Amino acid sequence: MAKKEIIWSDLAKLEFSNVLDFYVLRNGNSDYSLKILEEVEDLLETLSANEFIGRLTSNKITRVIPMKIYLIFYEINANQIEILSFWDNRQDIKNRKIK
């Protein structure tokens, strides 16, 4: 199976950026944020080649992959995989946009 292009929704970009920024501010350096970035890049490389690795959510369209304390929500399109949300599980679930 050919690898699919990974694209990020505006919401997912914002959520991911907020996570990375939080750790830079909290730790006073970018070391941990770079580690998270590297782990996400590795996971997305695997996802690109194996689009069904995430489990289906209740809506039967969106899939989710757990990554430590984060959930990555995505949907599969004809030629792309769209990352819909990068959710930190420590947040209040009422704020989550993806169900």
CSV table of C-alpha atoms in Angstrom, one decimal:
chain,number,residue,atom,x,y,z
A,1,MET,CA,0.0,0.0,0.0
A,2,ALA,CA,1.3,3.4,-0.9
A,3,LYS,CA,2.0,6.0,1.8
A,4,LYS,CA,-0.6,8.7,2.2
A,5,GLU,CA,0.1,12.3,2.7
A,6,ILE,CA,-0.5,13.6,6.3
A,7,ILE,CA,-2.2,17.0,6.7
A,8,TRP,CA,-3.2,18.8,9.8
A,9,SER,CA,-6.4,20.7,10.5
A,10,ASP,CA,-6.1,24.2,11.9
A,11,LEU,CA,-7.4,22.9,15.3
A,12,ALA,CA,-4.8,20.1,15.5
A,13,LYS,CA,-2.0,22.5,14.6
A,14,LEU,CA,-3.1,24.9,17.3
A,15,GLU,CA,-3.4,22.1,19.9
A,16,PHE,CA,0.0,20.6,19.1
A,17,SER,CA,1.6,24.0,19.1
A,18,ASN,CA,0.1,24.8,22.5
A,19,VAL,CA,1.5,21.5,23.9
A,20,LEU,CA,5.0,22.2,22.6
A,21,ASP,CA,4.9,25.8,23.8
A,22,PHE,CA,3.7,24.8,27.2
A,23,TYR,CA,6.7,22.5,27.8
A,24,VAL,CA,9.2,25.1,26.4
A,25,LEU,CA,7.8,27.6,29.0
A,26,ARG,CA,7.6,25.2,31.8
A,27,ASN,CA,11.0,23.7,31.3
A,28,GLY,CA,12.8,26.8,30.2
A,29,ASN,CA,14.2,24.9,27.1
A,30,SER,CA,12.9,23.0,24.1
A,31,ASP,CA,14.4,19.6,24.9
A,32,TYR,CA,11.1,17.9,25.9
A,33,SER,CA,9.1,19.6,23.1
A,34,LEU,CA,11.7,18.3,20.6
A,35,LYS,CA,11.3,14.8,22.0
A,36,ILE,CA,7.5,15.0,21.7
A,37,LEU,CA,7.9,16.4,18.1
A,38,GLU,CA,10.2,13.5,17.2
A,39,GLU,CA,7.8,10.9,18.7
A,40,VAL,CA,4.9,12.4,16.7
A,41,GLU,CA,6.9,12.5,13.5
A,42,ASP,CA,7.8,8.8,14.0
A,43,LEU,CA,4.2,7.9,14.7
A,44,LEU,CA,2.9,9.8,11.7
A,45,GLU,CA,5.4,8.1,9.4
A,46,THR,CA,4.0,4.7,10.6
A,47,LEU,CA,0.4,6.0,10.2
A,48,SER,CA,1.2,7.2,6.6
A,49,ALA,CA,2.0,3.6,5.6
A,50,ASN,CA,-0.6,1.9,7.9
A,51,GLU,CA,-3.7,4.1,8.0
A,52,PHE,CA,-5.9,1.7,9.9
A,53,ILE,CA,-3.7,1.5,13.0
A,54,GLY,CA,-6.0,3.7,15.0
A,55,ARG,CA,-9.2,2.4,16.5
A,56,LEU,CA,-12.6,3.7,15.2
A,57,THR,CA,-14.4,6.2,17.4
A,58,SER,CA,-18.1,6.1,18.1
A,59,ASN,CA,-18.9,8.0,14.9
A,60,LYS,CA,-17.4,5.2,12.8
A,61,ILE,CA,-15.4,7.7,10.6
A,62,THR,CA,-12.8,9.2,12.9
A,63,ARG,CA,-10.0,7.1,14.2
A,64,VAL,CA,-7.8,7.6,17.3
A,65,ILE,CA,-4.3,6.7,18.3
A,66,PRO,CA,-3.2,6.9,21.9
A,67,MET,CA,0.3,8.3,22.4
A,68,LYS,CA,1.2,8.4,26.1
A,69,ILE,CA,-1.0,11.2,27.5
A,70,TYR,CA,-2.2,12.4,24.1
A,71,LEU,CA,-4.8,11.2,21.7
A,72,ILE,CA,-4.4,11.8,18.0
A,73,PHE,CA,-7.7,11.9,16.1
A,74,TYR,CA,-7.6,11.5,12.3
A,75,GLU,CA,-9.7,10.7,9.3
A,76,ILE,CA,-8.7,8.8,6.1
A,77,ASN,CA,-9.5,10.5,2.8
A,78,ALA,CA,-8.8,9.2,-0.7
A,79,ASN,CA,-5.2,10.4,-0.9
A,80,GLN,CA,-4.6,11.9,2.5
A,81,ILE,CA,-4.8,11.3,6.2
A,82,GLU,CA,-6.1,14.4,8.1
A,83,ILE,CA,-5.1,14.9,11.7
A,84,LEU,CA,-8.1,16.5,13.3
A,85,SER,CA,-7.0,16.9,16.9
A,86,PHE,CA,-4.0,16.5,19.1
A,87,TRP,CA,-5.7,16.1,22.5
A,88,ASP,CA,-4.0,16.2,25.9
A,89,ASN,CA,-5.9,13.7,28.1
A,90,ARG,CA,-5.3,15.8,31.2
A,91,GLN,CA,-7.8,18.4,29.8
A,92,ASP,CA,-11.5,18.5,30.6
A,93,ILE,CA,-13.2,16.2,28.1
A,94,LYS,CA,-16.0,18.8,27.8
A,95,ASN,CA,-13.6,21.0,25.9
A,96,ARG,CA,-12.8,18.4,23.2
A,97,LYS,CA,-14.1,19.3,19.8
A,98,ILE,CA,-13.7,15.8,18.3
A,99,LYS,CA,-16.1,13.1,19.6
